[in-house]
Short mmCIF file of C-alpha atoms in Angstrom, two decimals:
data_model
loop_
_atom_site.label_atom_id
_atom_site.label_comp_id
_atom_site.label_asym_id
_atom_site.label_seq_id
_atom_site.Cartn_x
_atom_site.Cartn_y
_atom_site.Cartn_z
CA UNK P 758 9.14 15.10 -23.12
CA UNK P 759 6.07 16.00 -21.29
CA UNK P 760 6.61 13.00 -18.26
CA UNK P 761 9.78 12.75 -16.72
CA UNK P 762 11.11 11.10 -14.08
CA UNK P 763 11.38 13.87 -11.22
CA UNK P 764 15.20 15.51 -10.19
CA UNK P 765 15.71 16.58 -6.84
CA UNK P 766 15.53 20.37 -8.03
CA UNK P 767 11.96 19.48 -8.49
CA UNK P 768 11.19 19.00 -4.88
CA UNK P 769 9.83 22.32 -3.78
CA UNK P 770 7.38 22.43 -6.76
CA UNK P 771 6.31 18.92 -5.74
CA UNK P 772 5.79 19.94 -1.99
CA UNK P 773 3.60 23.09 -3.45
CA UNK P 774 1.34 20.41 -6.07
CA UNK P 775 1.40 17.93 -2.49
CA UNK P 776 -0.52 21.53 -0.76
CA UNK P 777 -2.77 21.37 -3.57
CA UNK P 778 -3.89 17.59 -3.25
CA UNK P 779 -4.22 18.11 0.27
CA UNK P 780 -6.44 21.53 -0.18
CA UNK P 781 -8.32 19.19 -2.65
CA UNK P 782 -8.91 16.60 0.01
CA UNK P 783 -9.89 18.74 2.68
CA UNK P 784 -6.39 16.42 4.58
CA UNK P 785 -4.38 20.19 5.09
CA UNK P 786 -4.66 19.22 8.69
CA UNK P 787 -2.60 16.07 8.00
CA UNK P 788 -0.16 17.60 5.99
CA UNK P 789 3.87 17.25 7.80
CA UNK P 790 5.68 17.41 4.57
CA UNK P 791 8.58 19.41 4.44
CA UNK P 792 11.31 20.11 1.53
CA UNK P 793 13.74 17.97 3.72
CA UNK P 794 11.87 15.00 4.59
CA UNK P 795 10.41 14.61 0.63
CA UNK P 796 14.07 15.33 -0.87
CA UNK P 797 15.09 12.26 1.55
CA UNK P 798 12.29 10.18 0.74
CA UNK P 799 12.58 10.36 -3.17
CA UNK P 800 16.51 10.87 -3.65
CA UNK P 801 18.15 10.02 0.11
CA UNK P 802 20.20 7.08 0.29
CA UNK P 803 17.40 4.50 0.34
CA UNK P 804 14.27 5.86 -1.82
CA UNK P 805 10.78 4.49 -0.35
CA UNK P 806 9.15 6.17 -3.03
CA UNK P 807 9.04 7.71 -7.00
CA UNK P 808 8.24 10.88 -8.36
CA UNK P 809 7.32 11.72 -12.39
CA UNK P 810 6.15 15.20 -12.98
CA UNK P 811 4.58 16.51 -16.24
CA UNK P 812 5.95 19.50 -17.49
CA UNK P 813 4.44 22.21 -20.05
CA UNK P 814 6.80 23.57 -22.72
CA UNK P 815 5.48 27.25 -21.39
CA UNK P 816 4.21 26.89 -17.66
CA UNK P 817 6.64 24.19 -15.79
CA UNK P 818 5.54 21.64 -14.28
CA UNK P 819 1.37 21.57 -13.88
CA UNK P 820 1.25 17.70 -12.24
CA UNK P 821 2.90 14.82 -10.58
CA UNK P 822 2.59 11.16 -9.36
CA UNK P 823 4.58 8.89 -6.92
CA UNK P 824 4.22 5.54 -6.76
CA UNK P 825 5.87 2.73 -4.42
CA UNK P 826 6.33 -1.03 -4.62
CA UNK P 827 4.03 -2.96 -2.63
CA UNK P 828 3.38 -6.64 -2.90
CA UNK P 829 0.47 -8.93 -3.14
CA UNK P 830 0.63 -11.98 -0.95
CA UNK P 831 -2.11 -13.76 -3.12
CA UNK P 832 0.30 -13.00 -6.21
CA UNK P 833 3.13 -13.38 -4.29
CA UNK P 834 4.63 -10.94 -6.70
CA UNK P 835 5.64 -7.05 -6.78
CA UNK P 836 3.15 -4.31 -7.47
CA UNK P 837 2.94 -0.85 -7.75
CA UNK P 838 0.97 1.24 -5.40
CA UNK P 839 0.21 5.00 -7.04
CA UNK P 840 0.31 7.23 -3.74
CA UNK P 841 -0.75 10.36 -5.79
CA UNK P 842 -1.65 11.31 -8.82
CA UNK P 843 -2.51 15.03 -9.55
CA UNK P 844 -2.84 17.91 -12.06
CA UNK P 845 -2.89 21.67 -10.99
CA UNK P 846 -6.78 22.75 -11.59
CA UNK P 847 -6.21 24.87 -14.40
CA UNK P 848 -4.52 22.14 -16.27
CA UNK P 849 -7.01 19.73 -15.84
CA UNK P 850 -9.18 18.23 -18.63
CA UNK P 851 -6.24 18.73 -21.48
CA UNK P 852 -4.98 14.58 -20.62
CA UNK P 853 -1.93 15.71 -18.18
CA UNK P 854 -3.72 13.21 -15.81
CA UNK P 855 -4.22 10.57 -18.18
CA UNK P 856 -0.38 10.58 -19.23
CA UNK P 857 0.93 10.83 -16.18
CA UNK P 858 -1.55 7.60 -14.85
CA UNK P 859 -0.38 6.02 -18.04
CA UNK P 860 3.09 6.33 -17.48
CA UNK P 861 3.05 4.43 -14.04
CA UNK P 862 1.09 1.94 -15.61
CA UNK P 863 4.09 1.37 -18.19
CA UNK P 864 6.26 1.06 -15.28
CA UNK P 865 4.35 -1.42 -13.53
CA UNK P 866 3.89 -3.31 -16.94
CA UNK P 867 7.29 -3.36 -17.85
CA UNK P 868 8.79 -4.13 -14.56
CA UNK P 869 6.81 -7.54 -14.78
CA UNK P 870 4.54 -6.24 -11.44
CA UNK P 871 1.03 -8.23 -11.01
CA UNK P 872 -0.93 -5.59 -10.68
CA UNK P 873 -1.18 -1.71 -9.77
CA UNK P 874 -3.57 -0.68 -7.13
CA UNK P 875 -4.15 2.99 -6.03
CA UNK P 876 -7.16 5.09 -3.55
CA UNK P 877 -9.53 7.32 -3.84
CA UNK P 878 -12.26 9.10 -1.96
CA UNK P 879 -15.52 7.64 -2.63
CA UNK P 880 -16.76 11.36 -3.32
CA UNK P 881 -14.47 12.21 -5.78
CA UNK P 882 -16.44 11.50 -8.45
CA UNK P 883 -14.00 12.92 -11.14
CA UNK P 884 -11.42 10.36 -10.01
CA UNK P 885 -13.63 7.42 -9.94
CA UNK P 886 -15.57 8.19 -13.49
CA UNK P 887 -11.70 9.06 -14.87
CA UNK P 888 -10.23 5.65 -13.24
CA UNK P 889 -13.17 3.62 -14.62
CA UNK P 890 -12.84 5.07 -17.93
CA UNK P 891 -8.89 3.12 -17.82
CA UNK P 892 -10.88 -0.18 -17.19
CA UNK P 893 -9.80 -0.08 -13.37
CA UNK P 894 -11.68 -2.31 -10.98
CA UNK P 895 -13.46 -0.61 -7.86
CA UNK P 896 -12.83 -3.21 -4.87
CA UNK P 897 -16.36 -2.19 -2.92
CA UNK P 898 -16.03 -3.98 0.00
CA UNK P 899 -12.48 -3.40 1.25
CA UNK P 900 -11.29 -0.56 3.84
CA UNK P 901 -8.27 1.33 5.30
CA UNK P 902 -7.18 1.02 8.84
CA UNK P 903 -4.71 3.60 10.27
CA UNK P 904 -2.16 3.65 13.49
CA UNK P 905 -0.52 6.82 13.75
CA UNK P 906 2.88 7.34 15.99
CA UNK P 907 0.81 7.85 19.18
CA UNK P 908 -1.40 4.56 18.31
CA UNK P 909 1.76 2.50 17.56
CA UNK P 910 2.74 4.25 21.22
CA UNK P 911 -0.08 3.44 22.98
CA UNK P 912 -0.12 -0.28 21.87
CA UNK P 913 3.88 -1.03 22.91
CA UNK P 914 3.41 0.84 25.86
CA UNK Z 1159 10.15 -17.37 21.29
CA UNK Z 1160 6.38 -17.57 20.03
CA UNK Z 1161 6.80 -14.71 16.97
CA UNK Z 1162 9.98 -14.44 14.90
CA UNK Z 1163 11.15 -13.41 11.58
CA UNK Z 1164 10.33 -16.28 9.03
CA UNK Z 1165 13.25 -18.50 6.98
CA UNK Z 1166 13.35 -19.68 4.27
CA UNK Z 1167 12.36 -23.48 5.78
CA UNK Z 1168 9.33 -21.81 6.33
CA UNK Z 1169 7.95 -20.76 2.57
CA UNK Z 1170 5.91 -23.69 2.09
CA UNK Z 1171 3.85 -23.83 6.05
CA UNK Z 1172 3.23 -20.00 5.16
CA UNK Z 1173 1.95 -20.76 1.71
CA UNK Z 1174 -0.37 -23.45 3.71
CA UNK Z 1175 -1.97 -20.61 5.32
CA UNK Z 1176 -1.69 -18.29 2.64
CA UNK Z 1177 -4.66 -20.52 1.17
CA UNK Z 1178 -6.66 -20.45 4.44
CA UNK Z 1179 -6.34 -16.43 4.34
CA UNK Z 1180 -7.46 -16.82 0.58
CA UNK Z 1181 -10.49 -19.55 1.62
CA UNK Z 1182 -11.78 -17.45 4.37
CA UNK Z 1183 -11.89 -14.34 2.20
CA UNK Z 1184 -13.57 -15.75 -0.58
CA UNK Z 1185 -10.91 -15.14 -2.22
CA UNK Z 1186 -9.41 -18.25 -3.84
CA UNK Z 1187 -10.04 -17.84 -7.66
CA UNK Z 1188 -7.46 -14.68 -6.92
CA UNK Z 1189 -4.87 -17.05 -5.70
CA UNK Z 1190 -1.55 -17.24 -7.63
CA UNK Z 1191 1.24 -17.29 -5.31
CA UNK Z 1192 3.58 -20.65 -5.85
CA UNK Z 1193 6.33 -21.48 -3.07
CA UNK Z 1194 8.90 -19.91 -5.70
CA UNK Z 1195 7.17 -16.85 -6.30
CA UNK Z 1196 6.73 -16.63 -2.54
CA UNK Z 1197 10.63 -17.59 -1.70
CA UNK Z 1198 12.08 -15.23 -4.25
CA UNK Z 1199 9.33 -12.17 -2.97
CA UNK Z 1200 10.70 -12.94 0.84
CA UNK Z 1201 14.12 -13.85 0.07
CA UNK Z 1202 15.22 -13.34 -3.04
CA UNK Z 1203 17.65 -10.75 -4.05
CA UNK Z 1204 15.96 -8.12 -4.06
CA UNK Z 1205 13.19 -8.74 -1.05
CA UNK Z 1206 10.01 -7.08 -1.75
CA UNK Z 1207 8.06 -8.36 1.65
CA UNK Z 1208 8.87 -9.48 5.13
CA UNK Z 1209 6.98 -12.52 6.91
CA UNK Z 1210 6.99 -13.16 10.57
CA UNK Z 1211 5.72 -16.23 12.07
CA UNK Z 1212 4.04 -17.41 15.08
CA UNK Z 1213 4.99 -20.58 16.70
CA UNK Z 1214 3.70 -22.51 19.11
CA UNK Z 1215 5.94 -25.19 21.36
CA UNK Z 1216 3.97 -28.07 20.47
CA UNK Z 1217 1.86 -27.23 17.09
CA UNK Z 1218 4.41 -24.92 14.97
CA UNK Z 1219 3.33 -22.44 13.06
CA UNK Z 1220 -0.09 -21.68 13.53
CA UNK Z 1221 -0.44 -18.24 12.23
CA UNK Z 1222 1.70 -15.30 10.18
CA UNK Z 1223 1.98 -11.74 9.28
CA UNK Z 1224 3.56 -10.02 6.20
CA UNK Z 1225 4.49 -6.45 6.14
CA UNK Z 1226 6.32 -4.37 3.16
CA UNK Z 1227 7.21 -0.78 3.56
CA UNK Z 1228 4.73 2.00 1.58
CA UNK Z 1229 5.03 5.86 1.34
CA UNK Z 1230 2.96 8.70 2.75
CA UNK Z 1231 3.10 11.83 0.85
CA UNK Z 1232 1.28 13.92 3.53
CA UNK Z 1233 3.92 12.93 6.29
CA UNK Z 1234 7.09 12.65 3.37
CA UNK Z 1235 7.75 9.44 5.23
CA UNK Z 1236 8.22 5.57 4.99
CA UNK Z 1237 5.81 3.62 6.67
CA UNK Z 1238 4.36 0.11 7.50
CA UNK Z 1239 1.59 -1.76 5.65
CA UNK Z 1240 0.27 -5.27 6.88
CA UNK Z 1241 -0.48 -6.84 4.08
CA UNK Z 1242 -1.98 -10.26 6.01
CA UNK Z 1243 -2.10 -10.92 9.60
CA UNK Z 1244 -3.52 -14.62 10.16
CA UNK Z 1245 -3.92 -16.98 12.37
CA UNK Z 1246 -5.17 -20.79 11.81
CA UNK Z 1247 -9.06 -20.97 13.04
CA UNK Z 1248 -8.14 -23.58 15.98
CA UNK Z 1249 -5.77 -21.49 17.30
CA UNK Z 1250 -7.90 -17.97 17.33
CA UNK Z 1251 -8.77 -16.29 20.41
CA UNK Z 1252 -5.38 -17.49 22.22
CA UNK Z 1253 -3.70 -13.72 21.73
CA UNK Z 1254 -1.53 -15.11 18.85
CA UNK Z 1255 -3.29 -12.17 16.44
CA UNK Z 1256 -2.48 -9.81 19.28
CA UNK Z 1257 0.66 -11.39 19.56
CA UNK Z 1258 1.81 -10.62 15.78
CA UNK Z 1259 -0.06 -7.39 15.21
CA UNK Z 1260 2.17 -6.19 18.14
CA UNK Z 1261 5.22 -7.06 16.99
CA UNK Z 1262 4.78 -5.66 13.15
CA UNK Z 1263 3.92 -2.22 15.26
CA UNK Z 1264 6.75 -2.38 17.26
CA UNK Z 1265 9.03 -3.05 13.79
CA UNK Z 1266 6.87 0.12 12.60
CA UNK Z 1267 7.83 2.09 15.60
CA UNK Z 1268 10.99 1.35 16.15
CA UNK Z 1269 11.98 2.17 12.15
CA UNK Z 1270 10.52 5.54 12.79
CA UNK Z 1271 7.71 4.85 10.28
CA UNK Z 1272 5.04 8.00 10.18
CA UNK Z 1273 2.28 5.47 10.57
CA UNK Z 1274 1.00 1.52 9.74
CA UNK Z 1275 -1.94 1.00 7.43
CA UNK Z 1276 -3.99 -2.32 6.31
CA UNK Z 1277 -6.98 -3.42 5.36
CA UNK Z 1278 -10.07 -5.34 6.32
CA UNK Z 1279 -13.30 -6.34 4.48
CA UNK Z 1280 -16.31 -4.82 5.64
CA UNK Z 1281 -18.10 -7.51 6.48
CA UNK Z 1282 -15.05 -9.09 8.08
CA UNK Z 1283 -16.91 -7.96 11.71
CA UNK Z 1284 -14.28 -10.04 14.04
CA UNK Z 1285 -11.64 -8.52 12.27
CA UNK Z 1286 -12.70 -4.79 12.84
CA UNK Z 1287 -13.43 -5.46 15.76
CA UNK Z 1288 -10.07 -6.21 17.09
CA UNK Z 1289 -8.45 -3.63 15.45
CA UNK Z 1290 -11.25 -1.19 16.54
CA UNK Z 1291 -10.01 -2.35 20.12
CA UNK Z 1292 -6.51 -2.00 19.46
CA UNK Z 1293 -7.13 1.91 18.55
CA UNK Z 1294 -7.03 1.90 14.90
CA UNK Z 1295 -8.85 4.88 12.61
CA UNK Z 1296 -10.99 3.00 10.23
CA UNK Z 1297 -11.16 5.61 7.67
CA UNK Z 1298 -14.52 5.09 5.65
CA UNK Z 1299 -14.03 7.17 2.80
CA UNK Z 1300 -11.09 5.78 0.74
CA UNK Z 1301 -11.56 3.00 -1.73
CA UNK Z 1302 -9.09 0.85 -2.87
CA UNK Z 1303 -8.56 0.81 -7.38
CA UNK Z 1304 -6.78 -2.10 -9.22
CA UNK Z 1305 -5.56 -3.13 -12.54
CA UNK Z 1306 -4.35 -6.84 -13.12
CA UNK Z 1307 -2.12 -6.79 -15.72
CA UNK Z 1308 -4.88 -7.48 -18.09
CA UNK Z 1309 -6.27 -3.75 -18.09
CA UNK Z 1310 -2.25 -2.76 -17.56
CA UNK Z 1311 -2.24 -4.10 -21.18
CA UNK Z 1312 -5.03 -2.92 -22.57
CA UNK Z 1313 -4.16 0.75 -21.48
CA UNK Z 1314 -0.98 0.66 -22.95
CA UNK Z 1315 -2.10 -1.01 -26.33
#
């Protein structure tokens, strides 16, 4: 099956493809994964988060996505949030992207969640004309705030 | 105390101001939540959501925050998202926002979270304002994707 849920001997392939999303991003400088932290987050005691990978019969594994539950107040109902969803460059354009997006979306359908929401940069262009082509809605007018550890700090000091 | 966890006595005064949240916005037509959606999201089983409350001596509840816990692949770590902070307009500029964006940091901090996110709209100036003062990152280029369950259908027809 080309999508599968991840194992946790996939974790160090993962952590490379998270490198690569990063690179992509030009966000290497916010990059504090390690094998340790990701095998705890995915398959410790109390997963915060879910990993599928696609896998080629010949080359491995060329893509993944992890998605969380998040929840919409206006719903008042679960959702999926898709933290990542990527395909190594030289796979790209053969529809590893599409079933990977697909298969979160069958997770969020069948799960009974009211929606699935996910990011992207607004100069991606390749992600925003691929998301669009799924029917997705762009919501314009709404933007991220961020507290870091030394933020947090700084406020309960 | 003026902010504390909500109970479940407290579903139907949050809903209340769920709708003010959803007024203010513009937002109303995307209002869905019911008092049993809401009860069973907070305290259900299988909690998906956490509500705090602000109360004050004489008036009750005049404001409310909810929080869930998302996933940052970059730092392989759980964090905090606030996914509404409010407070009712009579009772703004009084240091009850202050009051309850503190105390979801502090929960953030003290769980060891890698970092708290939310949103604003951009033309919600009082809002980014006050978290521009409390040292938050806006970060301009991300845009936020959805699919109601509508397109989740249609995708996997």
């Amino acid at each position: 099956m080309p999508i599968r849920p991840a194992s946790t001997d996939d974790v160090e392939t993962i952590l490379d493809l998270i490198r690569g999303i990063a690179e992509y991003e030009n966000l290497t400088h916010q990059l504090e994964a390690t094998t340790e932290k990701l095998q705890e987050s995915l398959f410790g005691e109390n997963p915060v988060a879910y990993a599928l990978v696609a896998e080629d019969d010949s080359s491995g594994i060329v893509g993944y996505a992890i998605y969380f539950y998040n929840f919409s107040t206006f719903l008042a109902q679960k959702g999926i949030y898709l933290e990542d969803l990527y395909v190594k460059p030289e796979y790209r354009g053969k529809g590893w992207g599409k079933k990977l997006f697909t298969a979160v979306a069958k997770i969020a359908y069948d799960q009974n969640c009211g929606r699935m929401e996910w990011m992207a940069l607004d100069w991606n262009d390749p992600a925003l004309e691929f998301y669009r082509a799924q029917g997705a809605s762009l919501l314009e007018e709404w933007r991220l705030l961020r507290f870091l550890r030394p933020e947090l700090e700084k406020l309960l000091k």
